[in-house]
């Protein structure tokens, strides 16, 4: 096995379990031949054939063990008293019922897509070894737009991509659609993902020209049966680059007309086009501020263009201005909070989980909870730009969960980020969660076997932001490697601690942005100089002989004041702040006492080492799992874990060597000196690192 089949392997269940499953899943009732019901039935047949044996075809009630797929209140399910009304547009139910005296399983939804989601869920029950004898499941997504963001360029290079080239083969499209596109759609539909942005936020206007619209349309046609809409990024200066105009000023009538006409043109070819994703006035991208206009002017102009067609504009809050602020963490909030209530109903402001940039750990972004009259969407990064690329085993579930479970206190206790995102806190209908995809042309899709779990957990959380990520890791492991508890228990335990380990060996105690310059690969705590202070490591660590950390309290940048008073006060208070976030919010002397009694310096050094030890542990655990994993995947993971072990050591050693030049203190007893000199680490160069 090479990992291509992801969590949809459908390998035969253990012989002891097969008979019981086969009895319940003996046949599939015929379905109406709509595109989505056709793929739903085909998936069910494929799954059952692999798991328990080929199902027959039989009408409900004709025999025991028929599975009935029902879309809408069809005659086949009248009288069963199914609560279809509660399912909304995309929810489903799975119930064991009796039809004509025969045991039947009904998978029902109001629309075809819900049936497909139900089929995937049903198959996952068997894949994860659960009983299907007495089912009564109702599942409704809590978030409306569950999105992947591909940072894929039109030349197939993927920004921050560590799994090969873009899977979108723009050159051969639309004439040839790679069959892999169907597997991509199946995998996403199995998680309930219902939208995909095909191209990079650092956009090219070409993506909006007629030839590329035709290419996107071919993908849209392929994805449609799977309930996935396509979106494109919109380069703000397109009116000048492909429209022949002299300006892209959002208040200029000709510019507005360009975008309206462009939207009309796209919708003619892709009637269910999702809309635009825009990165404006950020990292050199053009935007409304170039014309003295605002984010509201820009976003609303595009919203007016796609609105009549039912389209949505995702406008990103990841901005930072040309003038360098005293604290980049404050920028997004400062630029967006004043506009609360001014964006159109079909605009989603897409906010990264934290205020800096997808770091191994960041406190939640202060915009969450601060814009109750605005649709705020979450942006997570699935691709591991700052977490060791694809060779480090880091399960991001706990990281996503940590953000979603954070309490904004915006409306008192329990105002979690999850409740902002699912709209329940402020009664918002247009809700969204996006993940920057880690998918590429590699045979295993994500660059490593375990990075598939990050795609998987993202999708599951987009469906239910309050789902537990340990249970999700269990499901993923069972479906991906097999249900043997001798395998599942250690793998899940390895996964659950892996993110904390990466934080430990990379940036413990609230340190952030200490990665190598540009490529973000490996340690670079010494990075300084260059065009912007806020692109350097020394700006974030602020290490000196007296101490380390970024003071974001009232004596420093006062970023803590951007949070609800109770939250900000806690972050600012050394007695209250979690040590995980210590140096994010505080600049402290090297001898500051941690809760453990260690000095800050000793505690830091120990944490780096703890991270390395964890990776040692993962290596040992995985080595012992050889009997339970197919050889090829076992080998690949082993190789990667060895790379990770060496790189964790490198992170530890380089960081300690650097910070020791300020701390000027010995290493605590038992902590070995770095393997090399600081000069050695500083001299390492990685000109061909992937993903830039
Ligand atoms: C940063 C990446 C950069 C992206 C940017 C963004 O380093 O490549 O373009 O985020 O989100 O993390 O726009």
Tab-separated table of C-alpha atoms in Angstrom, residues 259-577:
chain	number	residue	atom	x	y	z
A	259	UNK	CA	-16.190	42.840	-11.801
A	260	UNK	CA	-19.907	42.533	-12.512
A	261	UNK	CA	-19.204	41.472	-16.073
A	262	UNK	CA	-16.513	39.078	-14.897
A	263	UNK	CA	-18.873	37.481	-12.404
A	264	UNK	CA	-21.580	37.170	-15.076
A	265	UNK	CA	-19.064	35.536	-17.410
A	266	UNK	CA	-17.968	33.024	-14.769
A	267	UNK	CA	-21.516	32.116	-13.766
A	268	UNK	CA	-22.443	31.516	-17.388
A	269	UNK	CA	-19.853	28.736	-17.469
A	270	UNK	CA	-20.040	27.619	-13.834
A	271	UNK	CA	-23.623	28.216	-12.692
A	272	UNK	CA	-22.887	27.161	-9.115
A	273	UNK	CA	-19.539	28.945	-8.823
A	274	UNK	CA	-18.838	29.518	-5.136
A	275	UNK	CA	-17.243	32.946	-5.273
A	276	UNK	CA	-13.944	34.709	-4.663
A	277	UNK	CA	-11.236	34.525	-2.029
A	278	UNK	CA	-9.175	37.694	-1.740
A	279	UNK	CA	-5.871	38.573	-0.159
A	280	UNK	CA	-5.646	42.332	-0.382
A	281	UNK	CA	-3.171	44.814	1.014
A	282	UNK	CA	-1.075	42.112	2.557
A	283	UNK	CA	2.506	41.142	1.820
A	284	UNK	CA	2.572	43.360	-1.236
A	285	UNK	CA	-0.696	42.188	-2.781
A	286	UNK	CA	-2.793	44.946	-4.343
A	287	UNK	CA	-5.947	46.103	-2.591
A	288	UNK	CA	-8.394	48.940	-2.034
A	289	UNK	CA	-6.008	50.788	0.262
A	290	UNK	CA	-3.837	51.477	-2.788
A	291	UNK	CA	-6.588	53.933	-3.769
A	292	UNK	CA	-7.266	55.298	-0.315
A	293	UNK	CA	-10.286	52.998	0.004
A	294	UNK	CA	-11.107	50.467	2.683
A	295	UNK	CA	-11.544	46.727	3.064
A	296	UNK	CA	-15.284	47.398	3.126
A	297	UNK	CA	-15.160	49.176	-0.224
A	298	UNK	CA	-13.190	46.350	-1.774
A	299	UNK	CA	-15.082	43.407	-0.314
A	300	UNK	CA	-18.525	44.903	-0.909
A	301	UNK	CA	-17.754	45.702	-4.520
A	302	UNK	CA	-16.932	42.047	-5.196
A	303	UNK	CA	-19.866	40.919	-3.080
A	304	UNK	CA	-22.193	43.001	-5.248
A	305	UNK	CA	-20.759	41.359	-8.349
A	306	UNK	CA	-21.282	37.748	-7.223
A	307	UNK	CA	-24.254	38.358	-4.912
A	308	UNK	CA	-26.990	38.196	-7.570
A	309	UNK	CA	-25.674	34.750	-8.518
A	310	UNK	CA	-25.616	33.502	-4.947
A	311	UNK	CA	-21.837	33.841	-4.647
A	312	UNK	CA	-19.748	34.594	-1.582
A	313	UNK	CA	-16.637	36.709	-1.075
A	314	UNK	CA	-14.026	35.517	1.378
A	315	UNK	CA	-11.964	38.535	2.352
A	316	UNK	CA	-8.889	37.696	4.380
A	317	UNK	CA	-7.978	39.474	7.594
A	318	UNK	CA	-4.333	38.440	7.253
A	319	UNK	CA	-3.096	41.910	6.448
A	320	UNK	CA	-0.174	43.972	7.321
A	321	UNK	CA	0.686	47.363	6.141
A	322	UNK	CA	3.748	48.834	4.527
A	323	UNK	CA	4.441	50.912	7.580
A	324	UNK	CA	5.705	48.581	10.225
A	325	UNK	CA	3.599	48.559	13.347
A	326	UNK	CA	5.141	48.207	16.792
A	327	UNK	CA	3.450	44.815	16.974
A	328	UNK	CA	2.293	42.920	13.925
A	329	UNK	CA	-0.049	40.860	16.102
A	330	UNK	CA	-2.295	43.903	16.448
A	331	UNK	CA	-2.739	44.699	12.794
A	332	UNK	CA	-5.665	42.499	11.753
A	333	UNK	CA	-7.784	43.600	14.662
A	334	UNK	CA	-6.933	47.254	14.173
A	335	UNK	CA	-7.852	47.160	10.504
A	336	UNK	CA	-11.054	45.136	10.714
A	337	UNK	CA	-12.752	45.663	14.050
A	338	UNK	CA	-13.858	49.235	13.191
A	339	UNK	CA	-15.779	47.889	10.176
A	340	UNK	CA	-17.987	45.504	12.124
A	341	UNK	CA	-21.468	45.548	10.618
A	342	UNK	CA	-20.436	47.193	7.360
A	343	UNK	CA	-19.731	44.184	5.189
A	344	UNK	CA	-22.412	42.741	2.919
A	345	UNK	CA	-24.257	39.629	4.038
A	346	UNK	CA	-22.416	37.533	1.451
A	347	UNK	CA	-18.974	38.524	2.712
A	348	UNK	CA	-17.026	36.292	5.066
A	349	UNK	CA	-14.006	37.795	6.776
A	350	UNK	CA	-11.560	34.913	6.887
A	351	UNK	CA	-9.372	35.098	9.976
A	352	UNK	CA	-6.310	32.965	10.689
A	353	UNK	CA	-6.475	31.051	13.952
A	354	UNK	CA	-3.888	33.334	15.518
A	355	UNK	CA	-2.766	36.897	15.028
A	356	UNK	CA	0.713	36.239	13.638
A	357	UNK	CA	0.939	33.371	11.213
A	358	UNK	CA	0.148	29.696	11.722
A	359	UNK	CA	2.780	29.205	14.407
A	360	UNK	CA	3.099	25.893	16.275
A	361	UNK	CA	1.198	27.624	19.064
A	362	UNK	CA	-0.668	30.899	18.996
A	363	UNK	CA	-3.306	32.304	21.298
A	364	UNK	CA	-6.605	32.681	19.403
A	365	UNK	CA	-6.976	35.698	17.118
A	366	UNK	CA	-8.516	38.653	18.996
A	367	UNK	CA	-10.977	39.270	16.143
A	368	UNK	CA	-12.923	36.180	17.200
A	369	UNK	CA	-15.697	37.472	19.376
A	370	UNK	CA	-14.939	41.082	18.489
A	371	UNK	CA	-17.065	41.387	15.321
A	372	UNK	CA	-20.531	40.113	16.224
A	373	UNK	CA	-22.168	41.827	13.238
A	374	UNK	CA	-19.848	40.263	10.682
A	375	UNK	CA	-19.533	36.769	9.223
A	376	UNK	CA	-16.188	35.582	10.560
A	377	UNK	CA	-14.679	32.445	9.057
A	378	UNK	CA	-11.780	30.434	10.432
A	379	UNK	CA	-8.606	29.858	8.447
A	380	UNK	CA	-6.438	26.998	9.620
A	381	UNK	CA	-3.289	25.866	7.882
A	382	UNK	CA	-3.269	22.150	7.183
A	383	UNK	CA	-0.002	22.245	5.276
A	384	UNK	CA	2.769	22.341	7.880
A	385	UNK	CA	4.669	25.418	6.831
A	386	UNK	CA	5.876	26.103	10.347
A	387	UNK	CA	5.657	22.590	11.723
A	388	UNK	CA	8.384	20.622	10.002
A	389	UNK	CA	6.904	20.302	6.522
A	390	UNK	CA	5.738	16.803	5.652
A	391	UNK	CA	8.531	14.852	7.306
A	392	UNK	CA	7.613	15.681	10.908
A	393	UNK	CA	4.817	13.670	12.406
A	394	UNK	CA	2.635	16.370	13.922
A	395	UNK	CA	-1.079	15.714	14.307
A	396	UNK	CA	-2.738	19.094	14.170
A	397	UNK	CA	-6.031	18.036	15.753
A	398	UNK	CA	-5.101	19.230	19.252
A	399	UNK	CA	-3.882	22.528	17.826
A	400	UNK	CA	-7.136	23.176	15.961
A	401	UNK	CA	-9.099	22.064	18.993
A	402	UNK	CA	-7.142	24.364	21.295
A	403	UNK	CA	-8.145	27.383	19.214
A	404	UNK	CA	-11.762	26.319	18.782
A	405	UNK	CA	-12.167	25.632	22.493
A	406	UNK	CA	-10.647	28.972	23.515
A	407	UNK	CA	-13.113	31.173	25.322
A	408	UNK	CA	-13.377	34.670	23.852
A	409	UNK	CA	-15.646	35.660	26.779
A	410	UNK	CA	-17.280	38.047	24.288
A	411	UNK	CA	-20.692	37.254	25.736
A	412	UNK	CA	-19.565	35.840	29.043
A	413	UNK	CA	-18.212	32.410	29.830
A	414	UNK	CA	-18.655	29.796	27.130
A	415	UNK	CA	-18.285	32.205	24.193
A	416	UNK	CA	-15.853	29.872	22.536
A	417	UNK	CA	-14.221	30.407	19.180
A	418	UNK	CA	-16.160	27.329	17.991
A	419	UNK	CA	-19.391	29.165	18.772
A	420	UNK	CA	-18.235	32.194	16.836
A	421	UNK	CA	-17.387	29.979	13.894
A	422	UNK	CA	-20.606	27.960	13.913
A	423	UNK	CA	-22.562	31.210	14.145
A	424	UNK	CA	-24.400	30.301	17.325
A	425	UNK	CA	-22.815	33.008	19.475
A	426	UNK	CA	-24.035	35.891	17.369
A	427	UNK	CA	-26.840	34.247	15.410
A	428	UNK	CA	-24.971	34.320	12.103
A	429	UNK	CA	-26.124	32.207	9.196
A	430	UNK	CA	-23.234	32.375	6.761
A	431	UNK	CA	-20.561	30.408	8.586
A	432	UNK	CA	-17.268	29.086	7.293
A	433	UNK	CA	-14.111	27.186	8.074
A	434	UNK	CA	-11.206	26.990	5.646
A	435	UNK	CA	-8.056	24.909	5.707
A	436	UNK	CA	-4.971	25.671	3.649
A	437	UNK	CA	-4.659	22.340	1.888
A	438	UNK	CA	-1.710	19.962	2.175
A	439	UNK	CA	-2.698	18.038	-0.920
A	440	UNK	CA	-0.364	17.565	-3.854
A	441	UNK	CA	0.608	15.231	-6.639
A	442	UNK	CA	2.471	12.820	-4.332
A	443	UNK	CA	1.048	9.325	-4.495
A	444	UNK	CA	0.062	9.583	-0.828
A	445	UNK	CA	-1.592	12.978	-1.453
A	446	UNK	CA	-0.219	14.817	1.581
A	447	UNK	CA	3.505	14.128	1.426
A	448	UNK	CA	3.389	11.743	4.365
A	449	UNK	CA	1.021	9.102	5.612
A	450	UNK	CA	0.369	10.937	8.834
A	451	UNK	CA	-0.308	14.262	7.175
A	452	UNK	CA	-3.418	12.678	5.717
A	453	UNK	CA	-4.727	12.791	9.277
A	454	UNK	CA	-4.471	16.582	9.226
A	455	UNK	CA	-6.659	16.837	6.134
A	456	UNK	CA	-9.029	14.373	7.780
A	457	UNK	CA	-9.271	16.125	11.139
A	458	UNK	CA	-9.735	19.478	9.481
A	459	UNK	CA	-12.712	18.161	7.536
A	460	UNK	CA	-14.268	16.568	10.592
A	461	UNK	CA	-13.899	19.781	12.605
A	462	UNK	CA	-15.376	21.859	9.798
A	463	UNK	CA	-18.466	19.669	10.073
A	464	UNK	CA	-18.475	19.908	13.862
A	465	UNK	CA	-16.058	22.385	15.450
A	466	UNK	CA	-16.751	20.883	18.857
A	467	UNK	CA	-15.828	17.328	17.917
A	468	UNK	CA	-13.078	15.735	19.987
A	469	UNK	CA	-9.841	15.317	18.110
A	470	UNK	CA	-8.738	12.228	19.996
A	471	UNK	CA	-11.822	10.343	18.811
A	472	UNK	CA	-11.148	11.656	15.325
A	473	UNK	CA	-7.578	10.356	15.504
A	474	UNK	CA	-8.967	6.971	16.500
A	475	UNK	CA	-11.330	6.878	13.556
A	476	UNK	CA	-8.599	7.952	11.188
A	477	UNK	CA	-6.158	5.359	12.467
A	478	UNK	CA	-8.661	2.540	12.209
A	479	UNK	CA	-9.668	3.531	8.716
A	480	UNK	CA	-6.136	4.217	7.527
A	481	UNK	CA	-4.119	1.452	9.156
A	482	UNK	CA	-6.604	-1.016	10.612
A	483	UNK	CA	-8.736	-1.539	13.684
A	484	UNK	CA	-6.379	-3.778	15.720
A	485	UNK	CA	-6.175	-2.166	19.166
A	486	UNK	CA	-2.518	-3.145	19.443
A	487	UNK	CA	-1.969	-0.684	16.645
A	488	UNK	CA	-4.667	1.902	17.279
A	489	UNK	CA	-3.886	2.663	20.920
A	490	UNK	CA	-0.177	3.431	20.526
A	491	UNK	CA	-0.644	5.286	17.244
A	492	UNK	CA	-3.335	7.541	18.666
A	493	UNK	CA	-1.295	8.233	21.754
A	494	UNK	CA	1.703	9.094	19.579
A	495	UNK	CA	-0.412	11.441	17.485
A	496	UNK	CA	-2.038	13.190	20.412
A	497	UNK	CA	1.241	14.297	21.953
A	498	UNK	CA	3.012	15.073	18.711
A	499	UNK	CA	2.021	18.707	18.377
A	500	UNK	CA	3.075	19.572	21.916
A	501	UNK	CA	6.385	17.879	21.190
A	502	UNK	CA	6.906	20.056	18.114
A	503	UNK	CA	6.135	23.143	20.171
A	504	UNK	CA	8.695	21.954	22.709
A	505	UNK	CA	11.553	21.356	20.301
A	506	UNK	CA	10.777	24.388	18.114
A	507	UNK	CA	9.291	27.220	20.140
A	508	UNK	CA	8.541	26.391	23.779
A	509	UNK	CA	6.848	28.633	26.337
A	510	UNK	CA	5.163	30.967	23.859
A	511	UNK	CA	8.152	31.706	21.644
A	512	UNK	CA	7.179	32.123	18.005
A	513	UNK	CA	8.502	32.693	14.505
A	514	UNK	CA	11.992	31.349	15.131
A	515	UNK	CA	12.142	29.500	11.788
A	516	UNK	CA	14.698	29.842	9.023
A	517	UNK	CA	14.258	32.824	6.781
A	518	UNK	CA	11.935	32.561	3.787
A	519	UNK	CA	11.547	28.785	3.643
A	520	UNK	CA	10.643	28.494	7.334
A	521	UNK	CA	12.519	25.200	7.469
A	522	UNK	CA	14.494	24.481	10.582
A	523	UNK	CA	15.660	26.845	13.286
A	524	UNK	CA	16.733	30.409	12.556
A	525	UNK	CA	16.428	32.288	15.847
A	526	UNK	CA	19.279	34.550	14.734
A	527	UNK	CA	17.430	35.842	11.634
A	528	UNK	CA	17.636	39.638	11.647
A	529	UNK	CA	17.913	42.551	9.246
A	530	UNK	CA	16.163	42.514	5.863
A	531	UNK	CA	13.322	44.722	4.717
A	532	UNK	CA	10.996	44.311	7.686
A	533	UNK	CA	11.651	43.810	11.378
A	534	UNK	CA	8.486	41.710	11.621
A	535	UNK	CA	9.947	39.197	9.196
A	536	UNK	CA	12.816	38.426	11.566
A	537	UNK	CA	13.121	36.044	14.474
A	538	UNK	CA	14.888	38.468	16.792
A	539	UNK	CA	11.878	40.801	16.608
A	540	UNK	CA	9.644	38.085	18.051
A	541	UNK	CA	11.944	36.628	20.705
A	542	UNK	CA	13.429	39.928	21.873
A	543	UNK	CA	16.221	38.064	23.609
A	544	UNK	CA	18.853	40.070	25.420
A	545	UNK	CA	21.141	39.576	28.370
A	546	UNK	CA	18.349	40.597	30.689
A	547	UNK	CA	15.638	38.336	29.380
A	548	UNK	CA	13.417	37.085	26.581
A	549	UNK	CA	9.857	37.394	25.260
A	550	UNK	CA	7.513	39.869	23.581
A	551	UNK	CA	5.821	42.193	26.035
A	552	UNK	CA	2.261	42.505	24.782
A	553	UNK	CA	0.905	43.811	28.094
A	554	UNK	CA	0.224	47.469	28.894
A	555	UNK	CA	3.924	48.066	29.476
A	556	UNK	CA	4.592	46.805	25.941
A	557	UNK	CA	2.463	46.727	22.783
A	558	UNK	CA	-0.732	46.257	24.808
A	559	UNK	CA	-2.070	43.666	22.361
A	560	UNK	CA	-3.750	42.061	25.356
A	561	UNK	CA	-6.209	44.969	25.308
A	562	UNK	CA	-7.623	43.628	22.025
A	563	UNK	CA	-9.206	40.738	23.893
A	564	UNK	CA	-12.333	40.830	26.039
A	565	UNK	CA	-11.303	42.395	29.377
A	566	UNK	CA	-11.306	39.150	31.336
A	567	UNK	CA	-9.250	37.343	28.699
A	568	UNK	CA	-6.800	40.181	28.199
A	569	UNK	CA	-6.369	40.646	31.927
A	570	UNK	CA	-5.509	37.000	32.328
A	571	UNK	CA	-2.991	37.009	29.492
A	572	UNK	CA	-1.400	40.102	31.015
A	573	UNK	CA	-1.197	38.638	34.503
A	574	UNK	CA	1.753	36.386	35.234
A	575	UNK	CA	-0.277	34.583	37.842
A	576	UNK	CA	-3.043	33.781	35.375
A	577	UNK	CA	-1.461	33.323	31.952
